[in-house]
Short mmCIF file of C-alpha atoms and ligand atoms in Angstrom, two decimals:
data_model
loop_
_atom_site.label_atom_id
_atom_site.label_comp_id
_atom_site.label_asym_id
_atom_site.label_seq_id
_atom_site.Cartn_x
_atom_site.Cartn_y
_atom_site.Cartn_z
CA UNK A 298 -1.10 9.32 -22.49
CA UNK A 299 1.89 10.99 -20.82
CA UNK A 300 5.23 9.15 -20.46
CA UNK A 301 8.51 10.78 -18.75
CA UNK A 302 12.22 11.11 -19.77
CA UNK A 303 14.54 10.70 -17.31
CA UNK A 304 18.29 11.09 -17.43
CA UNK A 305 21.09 9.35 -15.34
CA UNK A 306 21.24 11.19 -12.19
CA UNK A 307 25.13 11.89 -10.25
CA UNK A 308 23.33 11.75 -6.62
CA UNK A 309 20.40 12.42 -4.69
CA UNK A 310 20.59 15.22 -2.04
CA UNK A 311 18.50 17.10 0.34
CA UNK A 312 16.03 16.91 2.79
CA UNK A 313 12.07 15.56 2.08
CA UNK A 314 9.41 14.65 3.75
CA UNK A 315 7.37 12.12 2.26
CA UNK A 316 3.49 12.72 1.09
CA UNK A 317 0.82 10.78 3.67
CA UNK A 318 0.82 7.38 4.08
CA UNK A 319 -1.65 5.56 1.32
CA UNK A 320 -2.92 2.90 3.53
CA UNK A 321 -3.25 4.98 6.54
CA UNK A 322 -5.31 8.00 4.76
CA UNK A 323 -7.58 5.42 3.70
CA UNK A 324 -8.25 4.21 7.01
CA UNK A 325 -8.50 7.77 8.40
CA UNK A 326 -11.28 8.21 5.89
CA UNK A 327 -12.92 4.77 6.78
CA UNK A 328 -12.82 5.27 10.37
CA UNK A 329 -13.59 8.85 10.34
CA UNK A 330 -17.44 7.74 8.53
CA UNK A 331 -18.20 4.97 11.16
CA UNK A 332 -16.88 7.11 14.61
CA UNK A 333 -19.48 9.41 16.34
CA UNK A 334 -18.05 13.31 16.22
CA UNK A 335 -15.40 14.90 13.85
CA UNK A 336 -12.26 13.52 13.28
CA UNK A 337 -9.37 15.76 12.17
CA UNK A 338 -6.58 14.64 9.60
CA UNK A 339 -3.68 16.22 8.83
CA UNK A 340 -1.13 15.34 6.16
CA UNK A 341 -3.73 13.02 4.25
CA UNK A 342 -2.26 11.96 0.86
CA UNK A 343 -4.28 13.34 -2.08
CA UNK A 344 -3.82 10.91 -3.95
CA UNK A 345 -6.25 9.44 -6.50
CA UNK A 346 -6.58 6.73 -4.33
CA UNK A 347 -7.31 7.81 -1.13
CA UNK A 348 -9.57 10.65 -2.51
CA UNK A 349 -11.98 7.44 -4.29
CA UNK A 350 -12.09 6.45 -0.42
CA UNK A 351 -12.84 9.92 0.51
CA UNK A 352 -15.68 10.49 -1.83
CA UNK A 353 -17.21 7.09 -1.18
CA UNK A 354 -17.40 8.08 2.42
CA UNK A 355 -18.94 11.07 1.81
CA UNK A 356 -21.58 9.07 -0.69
CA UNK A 357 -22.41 7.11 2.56
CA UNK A 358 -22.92 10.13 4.87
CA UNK A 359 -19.66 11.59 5.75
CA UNK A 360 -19.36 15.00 6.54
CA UNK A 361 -16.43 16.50 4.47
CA UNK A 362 -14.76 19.54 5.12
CA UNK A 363 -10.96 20.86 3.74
CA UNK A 364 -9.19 22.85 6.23
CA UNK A 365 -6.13 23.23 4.10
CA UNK A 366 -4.30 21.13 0.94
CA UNK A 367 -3.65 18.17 3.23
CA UNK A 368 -6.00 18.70 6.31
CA UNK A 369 -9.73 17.91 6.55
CA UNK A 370 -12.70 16.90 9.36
CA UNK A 371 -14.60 13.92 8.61
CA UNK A 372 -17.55 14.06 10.61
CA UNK A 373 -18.97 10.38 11.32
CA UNK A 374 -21.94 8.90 10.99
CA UNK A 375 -21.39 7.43 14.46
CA UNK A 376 -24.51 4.74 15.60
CA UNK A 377 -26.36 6.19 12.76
CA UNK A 378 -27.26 3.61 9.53
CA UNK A 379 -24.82 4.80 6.73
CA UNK A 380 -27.00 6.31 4.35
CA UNK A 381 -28.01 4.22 0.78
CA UNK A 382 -25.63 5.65 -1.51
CA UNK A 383 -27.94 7.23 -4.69
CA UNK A 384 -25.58 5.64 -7.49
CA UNK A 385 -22.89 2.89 -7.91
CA UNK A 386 -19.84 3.53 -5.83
CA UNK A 387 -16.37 3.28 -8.01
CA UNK A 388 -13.18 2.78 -6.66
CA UNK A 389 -11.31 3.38 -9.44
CA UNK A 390 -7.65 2.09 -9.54
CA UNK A 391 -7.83 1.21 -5.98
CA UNK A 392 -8.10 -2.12 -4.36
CA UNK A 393 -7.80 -1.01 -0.53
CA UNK A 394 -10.93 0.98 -0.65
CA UNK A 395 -12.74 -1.47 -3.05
CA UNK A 396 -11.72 -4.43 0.26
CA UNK A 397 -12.06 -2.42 2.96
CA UNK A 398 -15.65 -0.58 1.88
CA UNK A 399 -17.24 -4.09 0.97
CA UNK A 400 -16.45 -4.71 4.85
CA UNK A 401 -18.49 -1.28 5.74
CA UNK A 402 -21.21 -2.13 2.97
CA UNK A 403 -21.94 -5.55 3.71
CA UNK A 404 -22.74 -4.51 7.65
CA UNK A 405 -25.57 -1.56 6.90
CA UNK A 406 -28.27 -2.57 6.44
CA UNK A 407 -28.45 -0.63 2.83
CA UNK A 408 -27.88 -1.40 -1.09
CA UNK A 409 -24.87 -0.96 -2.65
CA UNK A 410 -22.91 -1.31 -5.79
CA UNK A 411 -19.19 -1.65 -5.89
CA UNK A 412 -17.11 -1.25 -8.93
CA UNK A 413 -13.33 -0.09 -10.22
CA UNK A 414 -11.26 0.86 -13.47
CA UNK A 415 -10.24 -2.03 -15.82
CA UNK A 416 -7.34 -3.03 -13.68
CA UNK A 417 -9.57 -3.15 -10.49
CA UNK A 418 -12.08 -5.34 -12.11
CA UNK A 419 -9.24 -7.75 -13.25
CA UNK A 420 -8.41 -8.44 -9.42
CA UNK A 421 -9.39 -11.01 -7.34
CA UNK A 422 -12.54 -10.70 -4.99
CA UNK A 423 -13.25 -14.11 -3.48
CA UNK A 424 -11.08 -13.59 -0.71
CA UNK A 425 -13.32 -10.98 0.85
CA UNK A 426 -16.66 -12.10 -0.61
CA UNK A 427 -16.38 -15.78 0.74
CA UNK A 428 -15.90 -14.36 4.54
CA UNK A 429 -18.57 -11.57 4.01
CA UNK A 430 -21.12 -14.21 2.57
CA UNK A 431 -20.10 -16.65 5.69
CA UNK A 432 -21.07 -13.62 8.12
CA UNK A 433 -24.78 -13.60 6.36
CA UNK A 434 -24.19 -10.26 4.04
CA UNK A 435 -26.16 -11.32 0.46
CA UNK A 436 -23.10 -10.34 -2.45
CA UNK A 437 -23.41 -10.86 -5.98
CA UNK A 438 -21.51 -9.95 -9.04
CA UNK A 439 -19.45 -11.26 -12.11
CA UNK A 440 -17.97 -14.51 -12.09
CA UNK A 441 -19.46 -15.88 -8.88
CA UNK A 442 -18.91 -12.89 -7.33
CA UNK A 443 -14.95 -13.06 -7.19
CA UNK A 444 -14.87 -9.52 -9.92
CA UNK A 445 -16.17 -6.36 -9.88
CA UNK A 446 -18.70 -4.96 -10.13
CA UNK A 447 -20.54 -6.75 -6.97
CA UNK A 448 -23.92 -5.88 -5.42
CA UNK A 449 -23.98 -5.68 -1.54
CA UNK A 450 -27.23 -6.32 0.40
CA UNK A 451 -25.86 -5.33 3.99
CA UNK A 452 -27.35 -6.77 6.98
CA UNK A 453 -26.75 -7.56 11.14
CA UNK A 454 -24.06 -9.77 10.25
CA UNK A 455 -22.87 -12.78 12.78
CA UNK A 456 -19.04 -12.56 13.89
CA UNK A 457 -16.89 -15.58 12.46
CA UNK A 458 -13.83 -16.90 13.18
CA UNK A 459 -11.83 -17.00 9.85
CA UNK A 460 -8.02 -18.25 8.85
CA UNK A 461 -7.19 -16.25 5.76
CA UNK A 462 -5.20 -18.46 3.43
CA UNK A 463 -3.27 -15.14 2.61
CA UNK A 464 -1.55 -12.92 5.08
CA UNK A 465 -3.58 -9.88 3.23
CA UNK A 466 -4.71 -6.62 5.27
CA UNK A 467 -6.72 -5.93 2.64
CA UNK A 468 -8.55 -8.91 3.86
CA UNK A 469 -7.77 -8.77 7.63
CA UNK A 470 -9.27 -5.22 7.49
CA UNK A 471 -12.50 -5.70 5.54
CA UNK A 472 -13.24 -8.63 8.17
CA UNK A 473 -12.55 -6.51 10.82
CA UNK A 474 -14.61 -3.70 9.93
CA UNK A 475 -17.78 -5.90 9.20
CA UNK A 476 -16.84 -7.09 12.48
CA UNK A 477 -17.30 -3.66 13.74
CA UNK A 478 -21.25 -4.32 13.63
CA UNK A 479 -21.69 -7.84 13.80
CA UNK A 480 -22.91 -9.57 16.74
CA UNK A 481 -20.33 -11.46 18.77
CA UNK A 482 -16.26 -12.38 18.40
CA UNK A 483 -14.86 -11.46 15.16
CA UNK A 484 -11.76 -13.12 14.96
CA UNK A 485 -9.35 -13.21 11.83
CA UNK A 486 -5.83 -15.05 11.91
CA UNK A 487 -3.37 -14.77 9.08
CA UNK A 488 -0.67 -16.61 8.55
CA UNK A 489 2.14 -14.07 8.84
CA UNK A 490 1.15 -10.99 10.22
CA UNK A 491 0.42 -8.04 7.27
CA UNK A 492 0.53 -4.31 7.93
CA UNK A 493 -1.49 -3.70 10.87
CA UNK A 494 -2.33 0.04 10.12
CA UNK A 495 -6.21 -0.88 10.85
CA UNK A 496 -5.86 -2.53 14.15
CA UNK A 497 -3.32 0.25 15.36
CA UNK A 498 -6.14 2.99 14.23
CA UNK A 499 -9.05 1.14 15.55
CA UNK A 500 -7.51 1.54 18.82
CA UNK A 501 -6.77 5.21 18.14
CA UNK A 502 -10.65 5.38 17.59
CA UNK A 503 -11.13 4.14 21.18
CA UNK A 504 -11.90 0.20 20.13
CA UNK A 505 -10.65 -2.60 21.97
CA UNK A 506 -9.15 -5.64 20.19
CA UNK A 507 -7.03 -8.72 21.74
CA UNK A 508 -3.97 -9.24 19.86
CA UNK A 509 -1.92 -12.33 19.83
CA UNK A 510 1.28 -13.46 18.05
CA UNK A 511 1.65 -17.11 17.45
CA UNK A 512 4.94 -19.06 17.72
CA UNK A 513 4.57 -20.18 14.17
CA UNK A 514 4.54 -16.21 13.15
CA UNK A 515 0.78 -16.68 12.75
CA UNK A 516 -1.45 -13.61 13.78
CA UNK A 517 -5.07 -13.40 15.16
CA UNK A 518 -7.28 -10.50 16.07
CA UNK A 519 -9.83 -10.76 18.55
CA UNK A 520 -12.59 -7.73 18.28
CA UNK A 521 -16.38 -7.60 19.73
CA UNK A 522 -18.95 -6.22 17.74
CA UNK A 523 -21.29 -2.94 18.31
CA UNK A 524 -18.32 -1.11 19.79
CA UNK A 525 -18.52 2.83 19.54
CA UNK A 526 -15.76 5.00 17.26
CA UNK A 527 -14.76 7.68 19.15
CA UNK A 528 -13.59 10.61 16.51
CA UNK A 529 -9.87 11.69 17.42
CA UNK A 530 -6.89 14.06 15.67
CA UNK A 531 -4.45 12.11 13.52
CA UNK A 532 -1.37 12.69 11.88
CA UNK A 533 -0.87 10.71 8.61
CA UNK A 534 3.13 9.39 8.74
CA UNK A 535 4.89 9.89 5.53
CA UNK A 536 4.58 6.62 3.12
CA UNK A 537 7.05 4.65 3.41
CA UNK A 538 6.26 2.74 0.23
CA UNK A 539 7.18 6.64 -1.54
CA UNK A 540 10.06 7.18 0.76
CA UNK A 541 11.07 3.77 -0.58
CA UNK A 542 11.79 4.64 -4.12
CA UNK A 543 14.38 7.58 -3.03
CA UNK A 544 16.39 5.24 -0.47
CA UNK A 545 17.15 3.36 -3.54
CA UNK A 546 18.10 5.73 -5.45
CA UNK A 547 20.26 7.14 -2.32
CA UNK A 548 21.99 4.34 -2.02
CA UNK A 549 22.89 3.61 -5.79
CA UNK A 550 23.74 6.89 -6.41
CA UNK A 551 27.34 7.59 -5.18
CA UNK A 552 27.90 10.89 -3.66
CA UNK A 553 24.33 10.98 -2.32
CA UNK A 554 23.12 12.33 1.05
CA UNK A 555 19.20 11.95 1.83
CA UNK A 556 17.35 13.03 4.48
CA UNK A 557 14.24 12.11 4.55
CA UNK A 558 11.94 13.28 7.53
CA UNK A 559 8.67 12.01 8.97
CA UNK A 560 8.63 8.38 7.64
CA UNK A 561 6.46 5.89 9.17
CA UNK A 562 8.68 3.39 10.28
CA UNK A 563 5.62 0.25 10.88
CA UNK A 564 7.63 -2.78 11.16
CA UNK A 565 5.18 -4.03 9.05
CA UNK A 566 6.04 -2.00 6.54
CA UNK A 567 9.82 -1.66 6.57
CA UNK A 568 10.81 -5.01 5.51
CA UNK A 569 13.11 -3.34 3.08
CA UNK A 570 15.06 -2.17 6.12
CA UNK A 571 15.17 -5.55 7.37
CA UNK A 572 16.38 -7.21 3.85
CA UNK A 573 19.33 -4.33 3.76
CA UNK A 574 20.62 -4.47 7.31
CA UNK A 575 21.01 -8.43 6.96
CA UNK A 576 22.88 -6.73 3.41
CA UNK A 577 24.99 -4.91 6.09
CA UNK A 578 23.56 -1.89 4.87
CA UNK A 579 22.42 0.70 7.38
CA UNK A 580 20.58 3.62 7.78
CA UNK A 581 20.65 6.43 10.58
CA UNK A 582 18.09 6.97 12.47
CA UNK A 583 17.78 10.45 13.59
CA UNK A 584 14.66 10.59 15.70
CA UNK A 585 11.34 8.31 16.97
CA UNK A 586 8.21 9.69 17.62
CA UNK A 587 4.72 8.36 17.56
CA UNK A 588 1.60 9.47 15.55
CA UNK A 589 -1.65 7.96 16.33
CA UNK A 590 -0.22 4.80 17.06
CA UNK A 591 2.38 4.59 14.25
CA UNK A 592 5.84 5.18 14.25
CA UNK A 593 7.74 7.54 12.81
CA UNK A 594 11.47 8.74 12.35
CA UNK A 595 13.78 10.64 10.31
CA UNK A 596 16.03 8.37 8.10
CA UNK A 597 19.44 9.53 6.62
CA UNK A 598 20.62 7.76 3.43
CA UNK A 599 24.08 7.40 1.80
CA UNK A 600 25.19 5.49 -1.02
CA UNK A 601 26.47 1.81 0.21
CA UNK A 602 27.86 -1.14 -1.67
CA UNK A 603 25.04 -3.83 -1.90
CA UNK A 604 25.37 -7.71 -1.82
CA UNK A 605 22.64 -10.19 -3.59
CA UNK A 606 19.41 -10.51 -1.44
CA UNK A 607 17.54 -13.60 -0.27
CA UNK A 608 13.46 -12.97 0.29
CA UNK A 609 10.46 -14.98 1.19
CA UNK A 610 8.54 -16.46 3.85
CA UNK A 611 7.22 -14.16 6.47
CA UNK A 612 9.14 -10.79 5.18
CA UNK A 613 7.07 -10.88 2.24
CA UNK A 614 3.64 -9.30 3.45
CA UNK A 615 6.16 -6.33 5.05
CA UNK A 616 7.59 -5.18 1.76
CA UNK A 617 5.14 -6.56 -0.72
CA UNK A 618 4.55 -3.02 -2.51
CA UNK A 619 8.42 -2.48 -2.50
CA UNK A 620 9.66 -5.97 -4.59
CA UNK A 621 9.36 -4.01 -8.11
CA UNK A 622 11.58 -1.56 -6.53
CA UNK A 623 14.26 -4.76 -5.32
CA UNK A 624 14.47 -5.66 -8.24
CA UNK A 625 15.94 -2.58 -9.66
CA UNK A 626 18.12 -2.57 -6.58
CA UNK A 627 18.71 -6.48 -7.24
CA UNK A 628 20.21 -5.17 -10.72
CA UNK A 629 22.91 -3.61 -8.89
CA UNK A 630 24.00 -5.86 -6.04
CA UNK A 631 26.72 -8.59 -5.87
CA UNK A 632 25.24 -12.12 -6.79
CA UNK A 633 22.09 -14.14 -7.23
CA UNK A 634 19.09 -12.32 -5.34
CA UNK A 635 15.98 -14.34 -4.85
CA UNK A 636 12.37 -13.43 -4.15
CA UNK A 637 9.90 -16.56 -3.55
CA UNK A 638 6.62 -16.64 -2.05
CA UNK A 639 5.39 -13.68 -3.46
CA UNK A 640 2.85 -15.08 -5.99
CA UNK A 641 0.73 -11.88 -5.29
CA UNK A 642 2.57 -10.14 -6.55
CA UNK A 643 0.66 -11.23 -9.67
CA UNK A 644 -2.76 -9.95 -8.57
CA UNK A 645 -1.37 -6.50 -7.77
CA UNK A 646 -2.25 -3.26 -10.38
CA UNK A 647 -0.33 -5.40 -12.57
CA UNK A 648 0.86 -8.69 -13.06
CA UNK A 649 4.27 -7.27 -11.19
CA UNK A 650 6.03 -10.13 -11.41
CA UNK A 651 5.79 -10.04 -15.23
CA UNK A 652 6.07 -6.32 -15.68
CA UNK A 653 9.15 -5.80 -13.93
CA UNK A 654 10.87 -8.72 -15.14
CA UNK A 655 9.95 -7.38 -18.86
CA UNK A 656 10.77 -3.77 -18.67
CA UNK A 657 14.12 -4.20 -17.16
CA UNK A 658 15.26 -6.57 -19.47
CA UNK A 659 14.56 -3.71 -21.70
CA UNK A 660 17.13 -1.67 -19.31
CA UNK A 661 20.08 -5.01 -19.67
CA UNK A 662 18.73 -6.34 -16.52
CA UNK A 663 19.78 -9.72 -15.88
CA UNK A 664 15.98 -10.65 -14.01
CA UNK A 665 13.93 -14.06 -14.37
CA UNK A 666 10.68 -14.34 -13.56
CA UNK A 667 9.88 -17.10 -11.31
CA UNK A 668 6.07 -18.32 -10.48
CA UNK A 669 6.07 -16.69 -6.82
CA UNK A 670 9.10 -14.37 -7.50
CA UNK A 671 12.14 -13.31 -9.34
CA UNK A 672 15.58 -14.00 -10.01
CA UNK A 673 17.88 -11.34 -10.73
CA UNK A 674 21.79 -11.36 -11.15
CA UNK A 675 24.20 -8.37 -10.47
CA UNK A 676 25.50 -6.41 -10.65
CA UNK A 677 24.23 -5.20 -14.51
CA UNK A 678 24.57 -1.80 -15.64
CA UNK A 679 21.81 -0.44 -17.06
CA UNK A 680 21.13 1.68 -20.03
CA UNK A 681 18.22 4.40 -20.98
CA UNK A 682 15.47 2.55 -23.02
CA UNK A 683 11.76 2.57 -24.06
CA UNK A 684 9.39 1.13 -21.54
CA UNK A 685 5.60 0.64 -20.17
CA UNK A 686 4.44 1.24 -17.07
CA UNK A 687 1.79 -1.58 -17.48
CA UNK A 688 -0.89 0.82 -16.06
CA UNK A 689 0.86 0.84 -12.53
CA UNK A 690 2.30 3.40 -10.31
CA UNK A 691 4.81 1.33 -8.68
CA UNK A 692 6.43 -0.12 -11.80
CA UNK A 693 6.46 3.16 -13.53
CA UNK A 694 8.62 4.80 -10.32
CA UNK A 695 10.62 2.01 -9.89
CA UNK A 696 11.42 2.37 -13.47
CA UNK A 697 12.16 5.74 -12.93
CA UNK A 698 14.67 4.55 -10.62
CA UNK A 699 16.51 2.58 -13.10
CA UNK A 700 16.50 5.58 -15.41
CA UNK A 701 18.13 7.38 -13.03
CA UNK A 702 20.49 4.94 -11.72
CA UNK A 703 21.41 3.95 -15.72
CA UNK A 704 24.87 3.94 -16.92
CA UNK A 705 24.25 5.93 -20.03
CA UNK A 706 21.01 6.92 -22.34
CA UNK A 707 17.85 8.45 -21.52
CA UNK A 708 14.58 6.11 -20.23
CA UNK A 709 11.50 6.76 -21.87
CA UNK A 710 8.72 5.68 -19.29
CA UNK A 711 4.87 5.44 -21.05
CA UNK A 712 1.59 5.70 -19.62
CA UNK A 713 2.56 7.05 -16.41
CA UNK A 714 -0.66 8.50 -15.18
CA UNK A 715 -1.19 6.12 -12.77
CA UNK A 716 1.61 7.56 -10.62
CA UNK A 717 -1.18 10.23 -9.53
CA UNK A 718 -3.11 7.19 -7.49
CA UNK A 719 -0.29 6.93 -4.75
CA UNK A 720 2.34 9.95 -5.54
CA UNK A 721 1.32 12.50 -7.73
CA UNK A 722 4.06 14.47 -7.22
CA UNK A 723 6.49 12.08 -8.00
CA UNK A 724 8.29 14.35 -10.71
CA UNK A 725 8.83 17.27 -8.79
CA UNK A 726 10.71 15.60 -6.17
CA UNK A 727 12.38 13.45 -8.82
CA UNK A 728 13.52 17.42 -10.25
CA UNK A 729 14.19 18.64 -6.27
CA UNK A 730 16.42 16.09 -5.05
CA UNK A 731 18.01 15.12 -7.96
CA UNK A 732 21.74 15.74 -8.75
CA UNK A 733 22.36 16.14 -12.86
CA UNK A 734 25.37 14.60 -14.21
C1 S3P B 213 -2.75 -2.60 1.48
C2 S3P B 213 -2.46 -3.93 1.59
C3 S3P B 213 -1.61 -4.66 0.62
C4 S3P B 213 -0.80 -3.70 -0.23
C5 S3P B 213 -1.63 -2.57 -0.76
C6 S3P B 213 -2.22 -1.77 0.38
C7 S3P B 213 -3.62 -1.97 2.50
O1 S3P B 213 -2.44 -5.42 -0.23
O2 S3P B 213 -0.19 -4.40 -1.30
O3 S3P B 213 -0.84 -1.71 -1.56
O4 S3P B 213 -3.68 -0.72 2.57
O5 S3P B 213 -4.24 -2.70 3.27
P1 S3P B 213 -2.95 -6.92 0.14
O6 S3P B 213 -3.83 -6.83 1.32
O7 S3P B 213 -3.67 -7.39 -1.09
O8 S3P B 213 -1.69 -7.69 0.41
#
């Protein structure tokens, strides 16, 4: 097991440009199988994540081929059956292609097994198997089906209408892409809208969907089945969930200057953006462009003076991935911060809430952990100390953060493989754009 050492930092500087968005390169992967022709992607994050997608796609009939470290050509399947994948497909740490393939799976009419690493097969299934069962695919597996491993007889499935109880687009998208070959209206509301990175690409892909925003902040899609995927060119944004970790740091680090170029900027995703500017923290924002359907700009960062933060309700599904990271930032702010309604936040990698609430005490953190969130006081300062990354990537970089952003003492992180399923080159940039003291 590998752990890291990090040292107080004096500032971040430089310019970066963050590795492919995770949710998006999975997506590319997905879509790239199902479309007819050969889809090119460029800046696709290989990650351990996305590269489980990738391989899964290629077990189904894909036709993979690297043009360079971060370009390939998927070439689809198109109105073809997916093939019968030969052995049991594994997912490993990663719960967005576990979701989103049981959606593909359950609407070919092939055998399939889906299973993950010991953290994967902790995490809750239910909430995809219960709609997939509803649109007539035959899904079995432990505990009722709701853990991995899970058996998928695929079929012609019937379109449903379905209210997810959680605004998940883990959920939204495995719906939607059984939809894909289902006959009649598949239609999926959530109750606040999550990242919409798969109805944004299915449209890239040449598929028509009806969107519609409700007044309460509900969300539905609207998408007829049997429509063709047309293969297309796409440019993965940069992750903002990575880019996320060094606009922290930027802004606790006094002296700092970050530019950080190529960002998708998915108002679904930037919720972190949204939390600071009612903080009356800004950022500059050098340039817009668009990439398949997703934004993207250049952000500049400079350390700011913070006040406490209050989170919940609708904001929550647009910087879910990013509360371990608040926290640390919550540490150094000027109050009482809240989080509430963020009870996934237990089902994540890790039970998050737990983990981050744990480890930073570690740090002199003043943080409670609260049944759907946390409570943290500031500002604290921190100090170097021994902690776990609880098997997952975003609390061992957010504890980086706090090592870096530490008053005094070196931070001994453990276990922090995991970092190689969404950023595996976390370190190096850590070393690049890092200041000493
Ligand atoms: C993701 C959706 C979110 C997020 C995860 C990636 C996706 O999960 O936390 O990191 O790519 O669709 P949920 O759908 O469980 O909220």
């Amino acid at each position: 097991m590998s752990s890291w050492r990090i040292q107080p930092a004096r500032a971040v500087r430089g310019r970066w440009r963050p590795p492919g968005d995770k949710s998006i390169s999975h997506r590319a992967a997905i879509l790239g199988l199902l479309a007819e022709g050969t889809t090119e992607i460029n800046h696709f994050l290989t990650a351990d994540d996305c590269l489980r997608t990738l391989h899964i796609v290629q077990q189904l009939g894909a036709h993979v081929e690297w043009r360079s470290g971060t370009s390939l050509a998927v070439t689809g399947v198109g109105r073809q059956p997916l093939q019968e994948p030969p052995d049991v497909l594994d997912a490993g740490n990663s719960g967005t292609t576990a979701r989103l393939m049981a959606g593909v799976l359950a609407s070919a009419p092939i055998f399939s097994v889906l299973t993950g690493d010991e953290s994967l097969r902790r995490r809750p299934m239910r909430r995809i198997v219960e709609p997939l069962q509803r649109m007539g695919a035959q899904i079995d597996g432990r505990e009722g089906a709701s853990r991995l491993p899970i058996s998928i007889r695929g079929n012609t499935l019937r379109a449903i209408q379905y209210v997810t109880p959680v605004a998940s687009a883990q959920v939204k998208s495995c719906i939607l892409l059984a939809g894909l070959r289902a006959a009649g209206i598949t239609e999926v509301v959530e109750p606040y809208l999550s990242r919409d990175h798969t109805e944004r690409m299915l449209q890239a892909f040449g598929v028509e969907l009806e969107i519609q925003m409700g007044e309460s902040g509900h969300h539905r899609v609207r998408l007829r089945g049997g429509q063709t995927l047309h293969a297309c060119s796409l440019t993965v944004p940069g992750d903002f969930s990575s880019a996320a970790f060094w606009i922290v740091a930027a802004l606790l680090l006094p002296g700092s200057d970050l530019i950080i170029e190529g960002v998708g900027v998915n108002p679904t995703r930037t919720g972190l953006l949204e939390v600071l500017a009612s903080a009356d923290v800004h950022l500059d924002w050098e340039q817009l462009d668009e990439q398949g359907g997703e934004p993207v700009a250049t952000l500049r960062v400079r350390a700011q003076p913070l006040r406490a933060m209050q989170i919940g309700g609708a904001l929550i599904p647009r910087l879910i991935d990013e509360i371990p990271l608040m926290a640390v930032l919550a540490t150094q702010a000027v109050g009482e911060t809240h989080i509430r309604d963020a009870a996934e936040l237990r089902v994540k990698e890790s039970d998050r809430i737990e983990a981050i609430a744990t480890e930073l005490r570690k740090m002199g953190a003043q943080i409670d952990p609260l049944p759907d969130g946390l409570r943290i006081q500031g500002p604290t300062p921190l100090h170097g100390a021994e902690v776990q990354s609880h098997g997952d990537h975003r609390i061992a970089m957010a504890l980086a953060i706090a090592g870096l952003v530490a008053q005094t003492g070196e931070t001994t992180i453990h276990e922090v493989e995991c970092v190689q399923t969404s950023f595996p080159d976390f370190e190096q940039v850590l070393a690049s754009l890092c200041v000493p003291r």
